[in-house]
């Protein structure tokens, strides 16, 4: 069976990664394109909108953030 150039390139790349001590994993994450996901994000955001604890936490994060070198 003849391997395509792209297949061989991917094989070499993966071999180098393994030699560097890395291993491939499969990671499942929420599908952000799903309307149910977007609605749940909106629902949670609405619940936090006027929450005093959330506002306090956001103020703390803003103070603690080190943004000096960000452009």
mmCIF file of C-alpha atoms in Angstrom:
data_model
loop_
_atom_site.group_PDB
_atom_site.id
_atom_site.type_symbol
_atom_site.label_atom_id
_atom_site.label_comp_id
_atom_site.label_asym_id
_atom_site.label_seq_id
_atom_site.Cartn_x
_atom_site.Cartn_y
_atom_site.Cartn_z
ATOM 1 C CA UNK A 1 0.000 0.000 0.000
ATOM 2 C CA UNK A 2 1.429 3.378 -1.009
ATOM 3 C CA UNK A 3 1.174 6.191 1.518
ATOM 4 C CA UNK A 4 0.482 9.702 0.355
ATOM 5 C CA UNK A 5 3.057 12.387 1.048
ATOM 6 C CA UNK A 6 0.680 14.076 3.498
ATOM 7 C CA UNK A 7 0.092 10.825 5.397
ATOM 8 C CA UNK A 8 3.822 10.251 5.735
ATOM 9 C CA UNK A 9 4.387 13.844 6.857
ATOM 10 C CA UNK A 10 1.733 13.461 9.565
ATOM 11 C CA UNK A 11 3.252 10.146 10.652
ATOM 12 C CA UNK A 12 6.710 11.748 11.015
ATOM 13 C CA UNK A 13 5.259 14.710 12.898
ATOM 14 C CA UNK A 14 3.425 12.450 15.344
ATOM 15 C CA UNK A 15 6.522 10.309 15.843
ATOM 16 C CA UNK A 16 8.555 13.422 16.724
ATOM 17 C CA UNK A 17 5.923 14.504 19.217
ATOM 18 C CA UNK A 18 5.969 11.067 20.867
ATOM 19 C CA UNK A 19 9.773 11.160 20.981
ATOM 20 C CA UNK A 20 9.462 14.510 22.767
ATOM 21 C CA UNK A 21 7.431 12.771 25.481
ATOM 22 C CA UNK A 22 3.978 13.807 24.303
ATOM 23 C CA UNK A 23 1.020 11.568 23.644
ATOM 24 C CA UNK A 24 -2.198 12.153 21.720
ATOM 25 C CA UNK A 25 -5.476 12.372 23.585
ATOM 26 C CA UNK A 26 -9.069 12.832 22.528
ATOM 27 C CA UNK A 27 -10.776 15.708 24.299
ATOM 28 C CA UNK A 28 -14.522 16.237 24.185
ATOM 29 C CA UNK A 29 -15.734 19.795 24.711
ATOM 30 C CA UNK A 30 -19.158 21.426 24.517
ATOM 31 C CA UNK A 31 -20.288 22.275 20.998
ATOM 32 C CA UNK A 32 -20.497 26.059 21.155
ATOM 33 C CA UNK A 33 -22.467 26.056 17.869
ATOM 34 C CA UNK A 34 -25.335 24.188 19.527
ATOM 35 C CA UNK A 35 -28.310 26.487 20.229
ATOM 36 C CA UNK A 36 -28.878 24.750 23.580
ATOM 37 C CA UNK A 37 -25.321 25.593 24.639
ATOM 38 C CA UNK A 38 -25.755 29.251 23.691
ATOM 39 C CA UNK A 39 -29.066 29.480 25.530
ATOM 40 C CA UNK A 40 -27.545 27.959 28.666
ATOM 41 C CA UNK A 41 -24.724 30.521 28.521
ATOM 42 C CA UNK A 42 -27.285 33.302 28.238
ATOM 43 C CA UNK A 43 -29.325 31.870 31.107
ATOM 44 C CA UNK A 44 -26.309 31.698 33.403
ATOM 45 C CA UNK A 45 -25.160 35.177 32.412
ATOM 46 C CA UNK A 46 -28.593 36.645 33.129
ATOM 47 C CA UNK A 47 -28.592 35.036 36.575
ATOM 48 C CA UNK A 48 -25.242 36.649 37.378
ATOM 49 C CA UNK A 49 -25.985 40.075 35.913
ATOM 50 C CA UNK A 50 -27.103 41.743 39.166
ATOM 51 C CA UNK A 51 -25.507 39.322 41.626
ATOM 52 C CA UNK A 52 -23.530 41.328 44.228
ATOM 53 C CA UNK A 53 -21.065 38.489 44.799
ATOM 54 C CA UNK A 54 -20.401 38.271 41.062
ATOM 55 C CA UNK A 55 -19.869 42.016 40.804
ATOM 56 C CA UNK A 56 -17.453 41.868 43.741
ATOM 57 C CA UNK A 57 -15.548 39.006 42.130
ATOM 58 C CA UNK A 58 -15.337 40.814 38.782
ATOM 59 C CA UNK A 59 -13.990 43.924 40.525
ATOM 60 C CA UNK A 60 -11.355 41.801 42.299
ATOM 61 C CA UNK A 61 -10.329 40.107 39.044
ATOM 62 C CA UNK A 62 -9.976 43.491 37.368
ATOM 63 C CA UNK A 63 -7.720 44.731 40.188
ATOM 64 C CA UNK A 64 -5.667 41.526 40.299
ATOM 65 C CA UNK A 65 -5.151 41.286 36.542
ATOM 66 C CA UNK A 66 -1.654 42.149 35.355
ATOM 67 C CA UNK A 67 -2.301 43.732 31.976
ATOM 68 C CA UNK A 68 0.797 45.955 31.740
ATOM 69 C CA UNK A 69 2.415 44.034 28.876
ATOM 70 C CA UNK A 70 -0.779 43.357 26.920
ATOM 71 C CA UNK A 71 -1.301 45.163 23.662
#
